[in-house]
mmCIF file of C-alpha atoms in Angstrom:
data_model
loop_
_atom_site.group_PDB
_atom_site.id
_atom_site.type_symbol
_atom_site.label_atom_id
_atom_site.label_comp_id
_atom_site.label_asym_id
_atom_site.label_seq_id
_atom_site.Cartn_x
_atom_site.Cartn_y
_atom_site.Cartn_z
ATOM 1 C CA UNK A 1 21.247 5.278 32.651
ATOM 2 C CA UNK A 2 21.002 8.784 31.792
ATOM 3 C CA UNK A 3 24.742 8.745 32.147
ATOM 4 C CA UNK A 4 25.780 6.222 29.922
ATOM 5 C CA UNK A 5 23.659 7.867 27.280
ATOM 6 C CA UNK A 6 26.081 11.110 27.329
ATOM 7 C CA UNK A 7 29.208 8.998 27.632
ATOM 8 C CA UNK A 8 27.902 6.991 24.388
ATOM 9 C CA UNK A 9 27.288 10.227 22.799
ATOM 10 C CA UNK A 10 30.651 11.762 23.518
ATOM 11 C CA UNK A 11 32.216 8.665 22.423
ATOM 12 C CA UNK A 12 30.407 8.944 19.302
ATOM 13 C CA UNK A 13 31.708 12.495 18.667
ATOM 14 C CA UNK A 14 34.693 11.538 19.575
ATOM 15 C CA UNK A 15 35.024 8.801 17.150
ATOM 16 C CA UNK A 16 33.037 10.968 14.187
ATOM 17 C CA UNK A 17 35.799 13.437 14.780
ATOM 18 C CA UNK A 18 38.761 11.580 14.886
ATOM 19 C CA UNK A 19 37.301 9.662 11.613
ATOM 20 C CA UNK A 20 36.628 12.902 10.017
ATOM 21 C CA UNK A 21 40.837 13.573 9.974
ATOM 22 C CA UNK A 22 41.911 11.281 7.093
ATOM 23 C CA UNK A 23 38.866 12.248 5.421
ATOM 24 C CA UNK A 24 39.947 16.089 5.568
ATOM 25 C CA UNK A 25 43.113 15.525 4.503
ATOM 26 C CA UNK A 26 42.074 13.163 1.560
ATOM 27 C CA UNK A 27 39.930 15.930 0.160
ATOM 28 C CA UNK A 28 42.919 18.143 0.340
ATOM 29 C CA UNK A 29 44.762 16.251 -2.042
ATOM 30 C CA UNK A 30 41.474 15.778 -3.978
ATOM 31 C CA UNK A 31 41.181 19.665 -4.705
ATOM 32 C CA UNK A 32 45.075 20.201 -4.961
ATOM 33 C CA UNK A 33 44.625 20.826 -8.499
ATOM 34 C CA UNK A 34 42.268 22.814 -8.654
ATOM 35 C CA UNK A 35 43.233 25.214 -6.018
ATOM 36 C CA UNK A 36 46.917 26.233 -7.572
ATOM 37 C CA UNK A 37 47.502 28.944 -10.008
ATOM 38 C CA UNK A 38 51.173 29.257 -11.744
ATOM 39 C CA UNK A 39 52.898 32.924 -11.585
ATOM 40 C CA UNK A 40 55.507 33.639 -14.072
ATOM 41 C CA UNK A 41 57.997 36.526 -14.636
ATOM 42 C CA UNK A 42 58.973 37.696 -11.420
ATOM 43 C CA UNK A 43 61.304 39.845 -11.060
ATOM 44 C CA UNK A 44 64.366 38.134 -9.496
ATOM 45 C CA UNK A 45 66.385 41.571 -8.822
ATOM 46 C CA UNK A 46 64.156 41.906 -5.963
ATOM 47 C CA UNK A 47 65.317 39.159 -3.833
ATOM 48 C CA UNK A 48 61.482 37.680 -2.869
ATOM 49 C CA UNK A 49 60.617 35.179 -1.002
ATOM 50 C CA UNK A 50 57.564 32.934 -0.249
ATOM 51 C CA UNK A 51 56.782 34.743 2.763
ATOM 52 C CA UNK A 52 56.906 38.545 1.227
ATOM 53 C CA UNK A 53 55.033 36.547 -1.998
ATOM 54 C CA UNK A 54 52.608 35.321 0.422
ATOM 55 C CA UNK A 55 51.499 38.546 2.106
ATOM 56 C CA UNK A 56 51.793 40.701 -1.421
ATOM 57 C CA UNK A 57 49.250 38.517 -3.031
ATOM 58 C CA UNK A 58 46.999 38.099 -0.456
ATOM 59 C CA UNK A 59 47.292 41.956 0.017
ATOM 60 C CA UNK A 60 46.365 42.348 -3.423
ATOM 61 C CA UNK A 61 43.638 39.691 -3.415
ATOM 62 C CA UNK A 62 42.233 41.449 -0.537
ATOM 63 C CA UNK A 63 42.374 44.929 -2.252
ATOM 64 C CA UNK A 64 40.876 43.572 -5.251
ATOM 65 C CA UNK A 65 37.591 42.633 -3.550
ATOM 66 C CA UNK A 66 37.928 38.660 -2.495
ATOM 67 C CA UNK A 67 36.402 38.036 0.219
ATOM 68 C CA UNK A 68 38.020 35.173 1.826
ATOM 69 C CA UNK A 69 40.592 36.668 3.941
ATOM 70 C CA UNK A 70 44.019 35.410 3.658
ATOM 71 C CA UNK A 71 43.151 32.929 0.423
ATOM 72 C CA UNK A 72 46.464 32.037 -0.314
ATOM 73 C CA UNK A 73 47.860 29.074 2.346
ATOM 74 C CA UNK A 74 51.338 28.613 0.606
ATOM 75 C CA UNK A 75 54.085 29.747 -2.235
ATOM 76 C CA UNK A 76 55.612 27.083 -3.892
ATOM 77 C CA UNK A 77 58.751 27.660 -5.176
ATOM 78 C CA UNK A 78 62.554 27.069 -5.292
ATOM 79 C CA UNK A 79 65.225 29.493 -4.385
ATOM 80 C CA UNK A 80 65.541 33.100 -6.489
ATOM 81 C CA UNK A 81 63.139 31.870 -8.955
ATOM 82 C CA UNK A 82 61.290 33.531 -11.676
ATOM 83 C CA UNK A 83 57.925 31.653 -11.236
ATOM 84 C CA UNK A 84 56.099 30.107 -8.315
ATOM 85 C CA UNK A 85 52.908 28.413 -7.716
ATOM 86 C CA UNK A 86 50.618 29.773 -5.679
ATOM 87 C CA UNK A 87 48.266 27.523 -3.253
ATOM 88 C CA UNK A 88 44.429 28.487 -2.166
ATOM 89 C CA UNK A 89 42.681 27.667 0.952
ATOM 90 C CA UNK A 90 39.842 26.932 -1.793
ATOM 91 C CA UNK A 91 38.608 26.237 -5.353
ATOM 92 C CA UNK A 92 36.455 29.069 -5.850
ATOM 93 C CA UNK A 93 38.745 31.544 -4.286
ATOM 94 C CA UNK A 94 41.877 29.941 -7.018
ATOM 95 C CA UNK A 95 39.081 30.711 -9.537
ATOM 96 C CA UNK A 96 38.136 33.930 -8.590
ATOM 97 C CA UNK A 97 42.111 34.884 -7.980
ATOM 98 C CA UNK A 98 42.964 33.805 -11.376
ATOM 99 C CA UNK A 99 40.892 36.566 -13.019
ATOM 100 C CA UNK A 100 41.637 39.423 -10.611
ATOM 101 C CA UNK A 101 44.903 38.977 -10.765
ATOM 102 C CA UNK A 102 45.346 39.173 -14.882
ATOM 103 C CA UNK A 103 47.671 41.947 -15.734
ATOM 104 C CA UNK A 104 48.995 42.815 -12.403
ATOM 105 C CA UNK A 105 52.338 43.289 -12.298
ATOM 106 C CA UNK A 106 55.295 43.343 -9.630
ATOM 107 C CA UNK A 107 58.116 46.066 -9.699
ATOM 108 C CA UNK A 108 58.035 46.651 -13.364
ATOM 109 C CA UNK A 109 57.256 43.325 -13.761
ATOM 110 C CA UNK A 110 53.973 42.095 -15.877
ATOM 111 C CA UNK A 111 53.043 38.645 -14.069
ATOM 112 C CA UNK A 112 51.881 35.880 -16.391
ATOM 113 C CA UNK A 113 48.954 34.476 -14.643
ATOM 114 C CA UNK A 114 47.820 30.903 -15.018
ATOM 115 C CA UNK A 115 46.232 27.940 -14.539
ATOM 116 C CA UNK A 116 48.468 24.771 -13.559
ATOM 117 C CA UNK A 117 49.002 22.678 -16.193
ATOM 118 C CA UNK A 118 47.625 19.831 -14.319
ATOM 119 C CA UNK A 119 44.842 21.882 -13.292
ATOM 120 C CA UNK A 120 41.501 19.878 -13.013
ATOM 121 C CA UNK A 121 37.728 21.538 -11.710
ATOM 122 C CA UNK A 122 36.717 19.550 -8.834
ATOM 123 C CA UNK A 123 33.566 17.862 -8.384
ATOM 124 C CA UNK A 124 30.780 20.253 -7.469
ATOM 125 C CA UNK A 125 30.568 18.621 -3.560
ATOM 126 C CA UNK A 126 34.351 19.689 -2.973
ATOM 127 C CA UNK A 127 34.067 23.094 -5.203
ATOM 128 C CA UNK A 128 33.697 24.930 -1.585
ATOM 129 C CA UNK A 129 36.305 22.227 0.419
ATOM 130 C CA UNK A 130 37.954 25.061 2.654
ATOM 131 C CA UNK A 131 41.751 23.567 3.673
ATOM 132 C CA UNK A 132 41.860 24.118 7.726
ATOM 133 C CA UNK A 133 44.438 25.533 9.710
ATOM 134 C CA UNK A 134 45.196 22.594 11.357
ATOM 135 C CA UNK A 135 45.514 20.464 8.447
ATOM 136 C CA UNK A 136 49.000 19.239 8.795
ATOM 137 C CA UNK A 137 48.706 18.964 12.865
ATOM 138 C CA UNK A 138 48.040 15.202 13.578
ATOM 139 C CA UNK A 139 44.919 14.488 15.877
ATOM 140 C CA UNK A 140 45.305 15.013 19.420
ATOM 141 C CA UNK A 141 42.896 12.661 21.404
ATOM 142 C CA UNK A 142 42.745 15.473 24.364
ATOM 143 C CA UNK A 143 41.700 17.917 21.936
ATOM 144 C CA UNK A 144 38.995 15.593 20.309
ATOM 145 C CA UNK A 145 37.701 15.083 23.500
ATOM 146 C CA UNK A 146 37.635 18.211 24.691
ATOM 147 C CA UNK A 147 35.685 19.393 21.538
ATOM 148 C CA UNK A 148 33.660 16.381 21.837
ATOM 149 C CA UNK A 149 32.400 17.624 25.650
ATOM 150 C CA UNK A 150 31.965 21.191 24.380
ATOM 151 C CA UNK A 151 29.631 20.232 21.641
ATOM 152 C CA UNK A 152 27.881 17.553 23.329
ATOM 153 C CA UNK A 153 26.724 20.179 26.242
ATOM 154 C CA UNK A 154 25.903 22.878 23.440
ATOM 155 C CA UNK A 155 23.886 20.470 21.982
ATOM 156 C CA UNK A 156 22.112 19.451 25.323
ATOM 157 C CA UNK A 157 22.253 22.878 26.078
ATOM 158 C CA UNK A 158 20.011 23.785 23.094
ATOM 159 C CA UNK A 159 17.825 20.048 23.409
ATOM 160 C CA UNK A 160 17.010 21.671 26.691
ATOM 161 C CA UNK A 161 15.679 25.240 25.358
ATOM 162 C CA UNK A 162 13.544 23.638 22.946
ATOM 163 C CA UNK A 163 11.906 21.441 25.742
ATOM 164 C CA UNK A 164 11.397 24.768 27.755
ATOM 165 C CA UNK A 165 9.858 26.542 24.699
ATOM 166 C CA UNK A 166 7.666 23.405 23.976
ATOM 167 C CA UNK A 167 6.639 23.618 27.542
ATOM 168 C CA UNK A 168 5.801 27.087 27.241
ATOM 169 C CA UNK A 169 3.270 26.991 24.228
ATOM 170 C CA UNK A 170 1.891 23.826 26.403
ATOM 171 C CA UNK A 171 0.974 25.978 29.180
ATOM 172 C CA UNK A 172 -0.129 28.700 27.088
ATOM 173 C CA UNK A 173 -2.489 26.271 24.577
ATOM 174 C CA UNK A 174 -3.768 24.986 28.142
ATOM 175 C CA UNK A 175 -4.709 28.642 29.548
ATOM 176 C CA UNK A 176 -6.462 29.450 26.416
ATOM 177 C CA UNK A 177 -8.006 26.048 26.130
ATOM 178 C CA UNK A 178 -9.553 26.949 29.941
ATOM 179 C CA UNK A 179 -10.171 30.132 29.262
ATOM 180 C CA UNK A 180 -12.412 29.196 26.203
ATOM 181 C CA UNK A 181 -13.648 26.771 28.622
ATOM 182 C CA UNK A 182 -15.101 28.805 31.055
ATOM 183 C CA UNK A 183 -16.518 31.237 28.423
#
């Protein structure tokens, strides 16, 4: 009996994490907007590209104080252009970003710094939304389950610590109680 109680609480792990997927990736799309800023006037002499882009601004982000490391998840833009959009694992750190990085420049190069035109502040609940690594690898059951198992015997793991400590301050309200007792 005991066993069918952890394999219907792995399979309800299972299934909370497998549901929790689409609901991931919807709230991605949900704080898109909010967590883009638009660069202007690069310098196109240069010959950049989203992944030098990508490590000078997080660089800079970095050396400017933010604390998330690596904030920026993706440079959007097309060929030797003169703009690009940059894309942030989060809200807050697109807000935060978007006043450090007023009146930086690149090369000799004063970028213009702003806020997407379809820009939109999240609700509060998704302000801290933090995009995951994995969030364009599709779910693999083995994986799920595997996490599933791992957290399950933390879980027990820690259910069975608390039982000891209970126990503990049992036995040790029942030697006082005698003690007292016998006084």
């Amino acid at each position: 009996q005991q066993q069918n109680a952890v394999n219907q609480r792995e399979f309800e792990l299972v299934q909370k994490k497998i549901a929790e997927k689409p609901l991931i990736r919807q709230r991605y799309y949900l704080t898109l907007p909010s967590r883009r800023l638009y660069v202007g006037n690069l310098p196109v002499s240069v010959g950049l590209d989203k992944l030098s882009l990508l490590e000078f601004f997080n660089t800079v982000l970095m050396n400017l104080g933010m604390e998330t490391v690596n904030p920026i998840i993706e440079i959007h833009m097309q060929g030797a252009s003169r703009f690009c959009f940059l894309e942030f694992r989060c809200a807050r750190d697109n807000l935060e970003a978007y006043t450090m990085l007023q009146g930086i420049t690149l090369g000799e190069c004063p970028l213009k710094v702003n806020k997407t035109m379809d820009y939109q502040t999240p609700p509060e609940e998704l302000m801290e939304f933090v995009v995951p690594d994995d969030i364009n690898e599709p779910v693999n059951l083995n994986t799920v389950v595997a996490e599933a198992k791992a957290e399950l015997k933390a879980l027990q793991q820690k259910e069975m610590q608390e039982e000891q400590q209970q126990q503990e301050r049992s036995n040790k309200a029942g030697q006082v109680n005698g003690l007292e007792e016998k006084a």
